[in-house]
Coordinates of C-alpha atoms and ligand atoms in Angstrom, one line a residue:
M27 CA 13.0 -8.8 -6.6
P28 CA 13.8 -9.2 -3.1
Y29 CA 12.3 -6.7 -0.8
Q30 CA 15.0 -5.7 1.0
Q31 CA 16.7 -4.8 -2.2
F32 CA 13.6 -2.3 -2.6
L33 CA 14.2 -0.8 0.8
A34 CA 18.0 -0.5 -0.2
D35 CA 17.3 1.1 -3.3
A36 CA 14.7 3.5 -1.5
R37 CA 17.1 4.2 0.7
S38 CA 20.0 5.4 -2.2
Q39 CA 17.0 7.6 -3.8
S40 CA 15.9 8.7 -0.9
S41 CA 16.9 12.7 -1.9
W42 CA 15.0 12.0 -5.0
I43 CA 11.8 11.1 -2.9
V44 CA 12.8 14.0 -0.4
D45 CA 13.0 16.3 -3.1
I46 CA 9.6 16.0 -4.7
R47 CA 8.0 16.0 -1.1
R48 CA 9.5 19.5 -0.4
Q49 CA 8.3 20.6 -3.6
L50 CA 4.9 19.7 -2.9
H51 CA 5.1 21.1 0.7
R52 CA 6.3 24.4 -0.2
F53 CA 3.1 24.7 -2.7
P54 CA -0.1 23.0 -1.1
E55 CA -3.2 22.7 -2.8
V56 CA -6.5 22.0 -1.6
M57 CA -9.4 20.0 -2.5
Y58 CA -9.7 20.0 -6.3
E59 CA -7.1 22.3 -6.9
E60 CA -4.2 20.1 -7.4
M61 CA -2.7 21.4 -10.7
K62 CA 0.7 22.4 -9.8
T63 CA 0.6 18.8 -7.9
S64 CA -1.1 17.1 -10.5
Q65 CA 1.6 18.6 -13.1
L66 CA 4.4 17.5 -10.9
V67 CA 3.2 14.1 -10.7
R68 CA 2.8 13.9 -14.5
D69 CA 6.2 15.3 -15.2
T70 CA 8.1 12.8 -13.0
L71 CA 6.0 9.7 -14.7
D72 CA 7.3 11.4 -17.9
E73 CA 11.0 11.6 -16.4
L74 CA 10.4 7.9 -15.7
G75 CA 9.1 6.6 -18.7
I76 CA 5.6 5.6 -17.3
S77 CA 2.3 5.8 -19.0
Y78 CA -0.7 7.5 -17.5
Q79 CA -4.0 8.8 -17.5
S80 CA -4.8 12.3 -16.1
G81 CA -7.7 14.8 -15.9
I82 CA -9.8 11.7 -13.7
A83 CA -11.7 13.2 -11.3
E84 CA -10.5 16.8 -12.3
T85 CA -6.9 16.7 -11.2
G86 CA -6.2 13.0 -10.6
V87 CA -3.6 11.0 -12.3
V88 CA -3.4 6.8 -13.0
A89 CA 0.0 5.5 -14.1
T90 CA 0.3 1.8 -15.1
L91 CA 3.3 -0.7 -15.1
G92 CA 3.3 -4.3 -15.7
T93 CA 1.6 -6.8 -18.6
G94 CA -1.7 -4.9 -18.7
E95 CA -3.3 -7.8 -18.1
S96 CA -4.6 -9.2 -14.7
P97 CA -3.8 -10.0 -12.2
C98 CA -4.0 -6.0 -11.2
V99 CA -3.4 -4.4 -8.0
A100 CA -3.6 -0.7 -6.8
L101 CA -1.7 1.5 -4.9
R102 CA -3.2 4.7 -4.0
A103 CA -1.7 8.2 -2.8
D104 CA -4.0 11.6 -2.0
M105 CA -2.3 14.6 -3.3
D106 CA -4.2 17.5 -1.2
A107 CA -3.6 19.9 1.4
L108 CA -5.5 21.7 3.9
P109 CA -6.3 24.9 5.0
I110 CA -4.3 25.5 7.6
H111 CA -1.3 28.3 8.4
E112 CA 1.8 26.4 8.8
E113 CA 3.8 27.7 11.8
T114 CA 6.6 25.2 11.7
D115 CA 10.2 26.2 10.7
V116 CA 11.5 24.0 8.0
P117 CA 13.2 25.5 5.3
F118 CA 10.8 24.5 2.6
R119 CA 8.0 25.5 4.7
S120 CA 4.6 26.3 3.0
E121 CA 4.9 29.5 0.3
V122 CA 1.6 29.8 0.4
D123 CA -0.5 31.7 3.4
G124 CA -3.1 29.7 4.7
K125 CA -2.6 26.6 3.0
M126 CA -0.4 23.4 4.4
H127 CA 0.4 19.9 4.0
A128 CA -0.6 19.4 7.7
C129 CA -2.0 15.9 6.7
G130 CA 1.5 14.4 4.9
H131 CA -0.3 13.5 1.4
D132 CA 2.9 15.5 -0.1
C133 CA 4.7 12.5 1.5
H134 CA 1.9 10.0 0.2
T135 CA 2.5 11.5 -3.5
A136 CA 6.3 11.5 -3.2
M137 CA 6.4 7.9 -1.6
L138 CA 3.9 6.3 -4.8
L139 CA 6.3 8.1 -7.0
G140 CA 8.9 6.5 -5.4
A141 CA 7.6 3.4 -5.6
A142 CA 6.7 3.4 -9.1
K143 CA 10.4 4.2 -9.7
L144 CA 11.4 1.2 -7.9
L145 CA 9.0 -1.0 -9.8
R146 CA 9.8 0.8 -13.3
E147 CA 13.5 -0.7 -12.9
C148 CA 12.0 -4.7 -12.5
E149 CA 8.7 -3.8 -14.8
S150 CA 9.3 -7.0 -16.8
E151 CA 9.4 -9.2 -13.8
L152 CA 5.8 -8.0 -12.6
P153 CA 3.3 -10.8 -13.0
G154 CA 0.6 -8.5 -14.0
T155 CA -0.4 -5.2 -13.6
V156 CA 0.3 -2.5 -11.2
R157 CA -1.8 1.0 -10.9
F158 CA -0.7 3.9 -9.3
L159 CA -3.7 6.3 -8.0
F160 CA -3.0 9.9 -7.4
Q161 CA -6.0 11.3 -6.2
P162 CA -7.2 14.5 -5.4
A163 CA -9.3 16.0 -2.4
E164 CA -9.2 13.1 0.4
E165 CA -10.0 16.0 2.9
G166 CA -13.9 16.3 2.5
G167 CA -13.9 16.4 -0.9
A168 CA -14.5 12.5 -1.5
G169 CA -11.9 12.6 -4.2
G170 CA -11.7 8.6 -4.1
K171 CA -15.5 8.4 -4.7
R172 CA -14.9 10.4 -7.9
M173 CA -12.0 8.4 -9.0
R174 CA -13.9 5.2 -8.4
D175 CA -16.7 6.3 -10.1
E176 CA -15.1 7.2 -13.5
G177 CA -13.7 3.4 -13.1
V178 CA -10.0 3.6 -12.0
L179 CA -10.6 0.4 -10.4
E180 CA -11.7 -1.6 -13.7
N181 CA -9.9 -2.7 -17.0
P182 CA -8.4 -5.2 -15.7
N183 CA -10.4 -5.4 -12.7
V184 CA -8.0 -4.3 -9.3
E185 CA -8.3 -7.0 -7.2
R186 CA -6.1 -5.5 -4.1
I187 CA -5.4 -2.0 -3.1
F188 CA -3.1 -0.4 -0.5
G189 CA -2.8 3.0 1.0
L190 CA -0.3 4.3 3.4
H191 CA -0.5 7.1 6.0
V192 CA 2.0 9.0 7.7
W193 CA 1.2 8.3 11.4
P194 CA 2.6 10.6 14.1
P195 CA 1.9 8.2 17.2
L196 CA 4.2 5.5 15.6
P197 CA 7.9 6.1 15.4
T198 CA 9.6 5.9 12.3
G199 CA 10.8 2.6 11.0
T200 CA 7.4 1.0 12.6
I201 CA 3.9 0.4 11.0
G202 CA 0.6 -0.3 12.0
S203 CA -2.6 -1.6 11.0
R204 CA -5.4 -3.8 12.0
T205 CA -8.3 -6.6 10.7
G206 CA -11.3 -5.3 9.8
T207 CA -12.6 -1.6 10.6
F208 CA -9.4 0.6 11.0
L209 CA -11.1 4.1 10.5
A210 CA -14.2 5.5 11.4
A211 CA -17.3 6.5 9.0
A212 CA -17.4 10.4 9.3
G213 CA -20.1 12.8 7.9
E214 CA -20.3 16.5 8.3
L215 CA -23.1 18.3 10.2
K216 CA -24.8 21.5 9.7
I217 CA -27.6 23.1 11.7
T218 CA -29.4 26.5 11.6
I219 CA -31.5 27.7 14.8
H220 CA -33.9 30.3 13.1
G221 CA -35.5 32.6 15.8
K222 CA -36.8 36.1 15.5
G223 CA -33.9 39.1 15.8
G224 CA -34.5 42.1 17.7
H225 CA -33.2 44.7 20.5
A226 CA -31.6 43.1 23.2
A227 CA -33.2 45.2 25.7
K228 CA -36.7 43.8 24.7
P229 CA -35.9 40.2 24.5
H230 CA -39.7 39.4 25.1
Y231 CA -40.1 40.7 21.8
C232 CA -37.6 38.3 20.0
V233 CA -37.3 34.4 19.9
D234 CA -33.7 34.0 20.7
P235 CA -31.7 31.3 18.7
V236 CA -28.5 32.0 20.8
V237 CA -30.1 30.5 23.9
A238 CA -31.5 27.8 22.1
S239 CA -28.4 26.9 20.5
A240 CA -26.5 26.8 23.4
K241 CA -29.0 24.2 24.9
V242 CA -28.9 22.3 21.2
I243 CA -25.0 21.8 21.8
T244 CA -25.2 20.9 25.5
E245 CA -27.9 18.4 24.8
L246 CA -26.2 16.6 22.0
Q247 CA -23.6 15.7 24.3
T248 CA -26.1 13.3 25.7
I249 CA -26.3 11.3 22.4
I250 CA -23.0 9.4 23.4
S251 CA -23.2 9.9 26.8
R252 CA -26.8 8.8 27.4
N253 CA -28.2 6.8 24.3
L254 CA -25.2 5.1 22.4
D255 CA -24.3 1.7 23.9
P256 CA -21.2 2.2 26.3
L257 CA -19.5 -0.4 24.3
D258 CA -20.0 0.9 21.0
S259 CA -18.1 4.2 19.5
G260 CA -19.4 7.3 18.2
V261 CA -18.7 10.9 18.0
V262 CA -20.7 14.2 17.9
S263 CA -18.6 17.2 18.0
I264 CA -19.7 20.9 17.2
T265 CA -16.5 22.7 16.0
A266 CA -18.1 25.9 15.0
I267 CA -20.8 28.5 16.0
H268 CA -21.5 31.5 14.1
G269 CA -24.0 33.8 15.1
G270 CA -25.0 37.6 15.8
E271 CA -22.8 40.7 15.2
A272 CA -23.7 43.5 17.6
Y273 CA -23.6 43.7 21.2
N274 CA -27.3 44.9 21.5
V275 CA -29.0 42.6 18.9
I276 CA -30.3 39.5 18.9
P277 CA -29.5 37.9 15.8
E278 CA -32.4 36.0 13.8
T279 CA -30.1 32.9 13.3
V280 CA -27.1 31.1 14.5
Q281 CA -25.3 28.7 12.4
L282 CA -23.7 25.5 13.8
S283 CA -21.4 23.1 12.0
G284 CA -19.4 20.0 13.3
T285 CA -19.0 16.1 12.6
I286 CA -20.6 13.0 13.6
R287 CA -18.3 9.6 13.4
A288 CA -19.2 5.8 13.9
L289 CA -17.7 2.6 13.3
T290 CA -20.4 1.6 10.8
M291 CA -22.7 3.4 8.2
E292 CA -25.0 1.9 10.0
R293 CA -24.3 3.5 13.3
L294 CA -23.8 6.8 11.5
Q295 CA -27.2 7.0 9.6
W296 CA -28.5 6.3 13.7
L297 CA -26.5 9.2 15.0
Q298 CA -27.7 11.5 12.2
D299 CA -31.0 10.6 13.1
R300 CA -30.7 11.2 16.8
V301 CA -29.2 14.8 16.0
R302 CA -31.9 15.6 14.0
S303 CA -34.7 14.5 16.2
L304 CA -33.1 15.9 19.3
T305 CA -32.1 19.6 17.6
T306 CA -35.3 20.2 15.9
Q307 CA -37.3 19.2 19.4
V308 CA -34.7 21.6 21.9
A309 CA -35.3 24.2 19.2
A310 CA -39.0 23.9 19.0
A311 CA -38.9 23.7 22.8
N312 CA -37.5 27.1 22.9
E313 CA -39.8 28.5 20.0
C314 CA -37.1 28.4 17.7
E315 CA -37.1 26.5 14.2
A316 CA -34.0 24.3 13.4
T317 CA -33.1 22.8 10.2
V318 CA -30.2 19.7 10.1
D319 CA -28.6 18.8 7.1
F320 CA -25.4 16.6 6.2
P321 CA -23.8 17.9 3.5
G322 CA -21.5 16.1 1.2
N323 CA -20.7 12.2 0.8
A324 CA -20.6 10.6 4.3
Y325 CA -17.2 8.5 4.1
P326 CA -17.7 5.0 5.0
P327 CA -15.6 3.4 7.5
T328 CA -12.2 1.8 6.1
V329 CA -12.4 -1.8 6.6
N330 CA -9.2 -3.7 6.0
D331 CA -9.3 -7.7 4.6
G332 CA -7.6 -9.7 7.0
G333 CA -5.7 -12.0 4.5
V334 CA -4.3 -9.2 3.2
W335 CA -3.0 -7.5 6.2
D336 CA -1.6 -10.9 7.2
S337 CA 0.1 -11.1 4.0
V338 CA 1.6 -7.1 4.9
Q339 CA 2.3 -8.4 8.2
E340 CA 4.2 -11.3 7.1
F341 CA 6.6 -9.5 4.7
A342 CA 6.8 -6.5 6.3
G343 CA 8.1 -8.2 9.6
E344 CA 10.8 -9.5 7.6
L345 CA 11.6 -6.2 5.9
L346 CA 11.7 -4.1 9.1
G347 CA 11.9 -6.4 12.1
R348 CA 8.9 -8.4 14.1
D349 CA 8.9 -5.4 16.4
A350 CA 8.3 -2.9 13.9
V351 CA 4.9 -4.4 13.0
H352 CA 2.0 -3.3 15.1
E353 CA -1.7 -4.4 15.3
V354 CA -3.2 -1.0 16.2
P355 CA -6.8 -0.1 17.5
P356 CA -9.2 1.4 15.3
V357 CA -9.2 5.5 15.5
M358 CA -12.4 7.7 14.8
G359 CA -10.7 9.5 12.0
G360 CA -12.3 9.2 8.5
E361 CA -10.5 8.1 5.1
D362 CA -12.2 8.1 1.6
F363 CA -9.6 5.2 1.2
A364 CA -12.9 3.4 2.3
F365 CA -14.5 4.0 -0.9
Y366 CA -12.0 2.0 -2.6
T367 CA -12.1 -1.0 0.0
E368 CA -16.0 -0.9 -0.4
Q369 CA -15.4 -2.6 -3.7
V370 CA -12.1 -3.9 -3.6
P371 CA -10.3 -6.1 -0.8
G372 CA -7.3 -4.0 0.9
C373 CA -5.1 -2.7 3.2
F374 CA -4.6 0.7 4.9
V375 CA -1.4 0.9 6.3
A376 CA -0.1 3.5 9.1
L377 CA 3.5 4.6 8.4
G378 CA 5.5 5.7 11.6
I379 CA 6.8 9.2 11.4
R380 CA 7.4 10.0 15.1
N381 CA 10.8 11.4 15.8
E382 CA 11.3 13.4 18.9
E383 CA 14.9 14.7 18.5
A384 CA 14.1 16.2 15.0
G385 CA 10.6 17.6 16.6
C386 CA 8.5 15.2 14.7
T387 CA 5.8 15.1 17.5
H388 CA 2.5 16.9 16.7
N389 CA -0.4 15.1 15.3
V390 CA -1.9 15.8 11.5
H391 CA -3.9 19.0 11.1
H392 CA -2.0 20.8 13.3
P393 CA 0.3 24.0 11.8
L394 CA 3.3 22.4 13.7
F395 CA 2.6 19.0 12.3
K396 CA 6.6 17.7 10.8
V397 CA 7.4 14.5 9.3
D398 CA 10.8 12.4 9.7
E399 CA 11.7 12.5 6.0
D400 CA 13.7 9.0 7.0
A401 CA 10.2 7.3 6.8
L402 CA 10.0 8.2 3.3
P403 CA 12.0 5.8 1.4
I404 CA 10.4 3.1 3.7
G405 CA 7.0 3.9 2.5
S406 CA 8.3 4.0 -0.8
A407 CA 9.6 0.2 -0.6
L408 CA 6.6 -0.9 1.4
H409 CA 4.5 0.6 -1.5
A410 CA 6.4 -1.5 -4.1
C411 CA 6.3 -4.7 -1.9
F412 CA 2.7 -4.2 -1.4
A413 CA 2.2 -4.7 -5.0
V414 CA 4.8 -7.5 -5.7
Q415 CA 3.0 -9.4 -2.7
A416 CA -0.6 -9.0 -3.6
L417 CA 0.6 -10.1 -7.3
R418 CA 2.3 -13.1 -6.5
D419 CA -0.6 -14.0 -3.8
L420 CA -3.1 -13.6 -6.7
S421 CA -1.0 -15.5 -9.0
D422 CA -0.7 -18.5 -6.6
A423 CA -4.0 -18.3 -5.9
Ligands
NI6 NI1 -4.8 12.3 5.7

């Protein structure tokens, strides 16, 4: 199983991978609604003669190749799209209004199926088990946590896990990652400011939650600039404000929402405590009451195992060229891959997809986001190499 052969085979099967990606791209499905996506994954696995379990975490699929015994390694792809209306001009653009694969999870799913095809062809030579995790709801639904809680890392126990993410800052043909914390701990924030509504001409009979909200938003900016150690990292962003309907009515309440990020769970918790205390006190100073919630599951930071990343750098340098493998700084984006690496050593790798000539320059979560599809066979080959190299490392250990 020479790694160059994986890359050559993936490139010769590139149209197969691209075709799956485009089918997924045309019919994006958001968190826990990945029915057609899951069906396409299962149909493709059937076509390849690979066994799987489905209905995990609702729409998740787990396929298996190899001996069925230890050592066991896992490769993961996320399947969900975003509630964004696509504005690109690609011929396979989204056919669902208001939904788009704007984070490249269509590519992740197609690349992992490509890797399954490569590894199926040399299954008898695998020195252990490879598990393929197709998971739902990465975008805010903590699908990775549900997959983990439903036991996908057990029987036999997964000892290494890998994930790829398309990465617009890096050019096609390159990859990046780092030792330690790569992506942030991230959580959602919801605030309601309760006042007393009434006629806007008689503000003295009201308690105005609009003015109080403005002050809360402004004061929240001081948490990062005044309370956080300047050498530490954090984000507090208010991204939505809803309140009031009429020009002459002071509303009863105003709702704010946003996100909080940090590089450790402890720091995230500290930021949440500070947001709660500052918000309730600023509201109280304005005779309002505030309720502060952090709904859903906060994502832990995505922390890469240094030894696993070293091993990836070694073979990827030979496969793609030494200059094509980058140590990149951490970013404040969140990833539910973190729920797996809380339990198992692994590595999350950024796959370059930037191609200025092809117009692939926009960042993820943008309505004009486009992927250079030449990166897809590279991703499939890398996944196959991750699995084989990790099985070899574990067998040698
Ligand atoms: Ni993503």
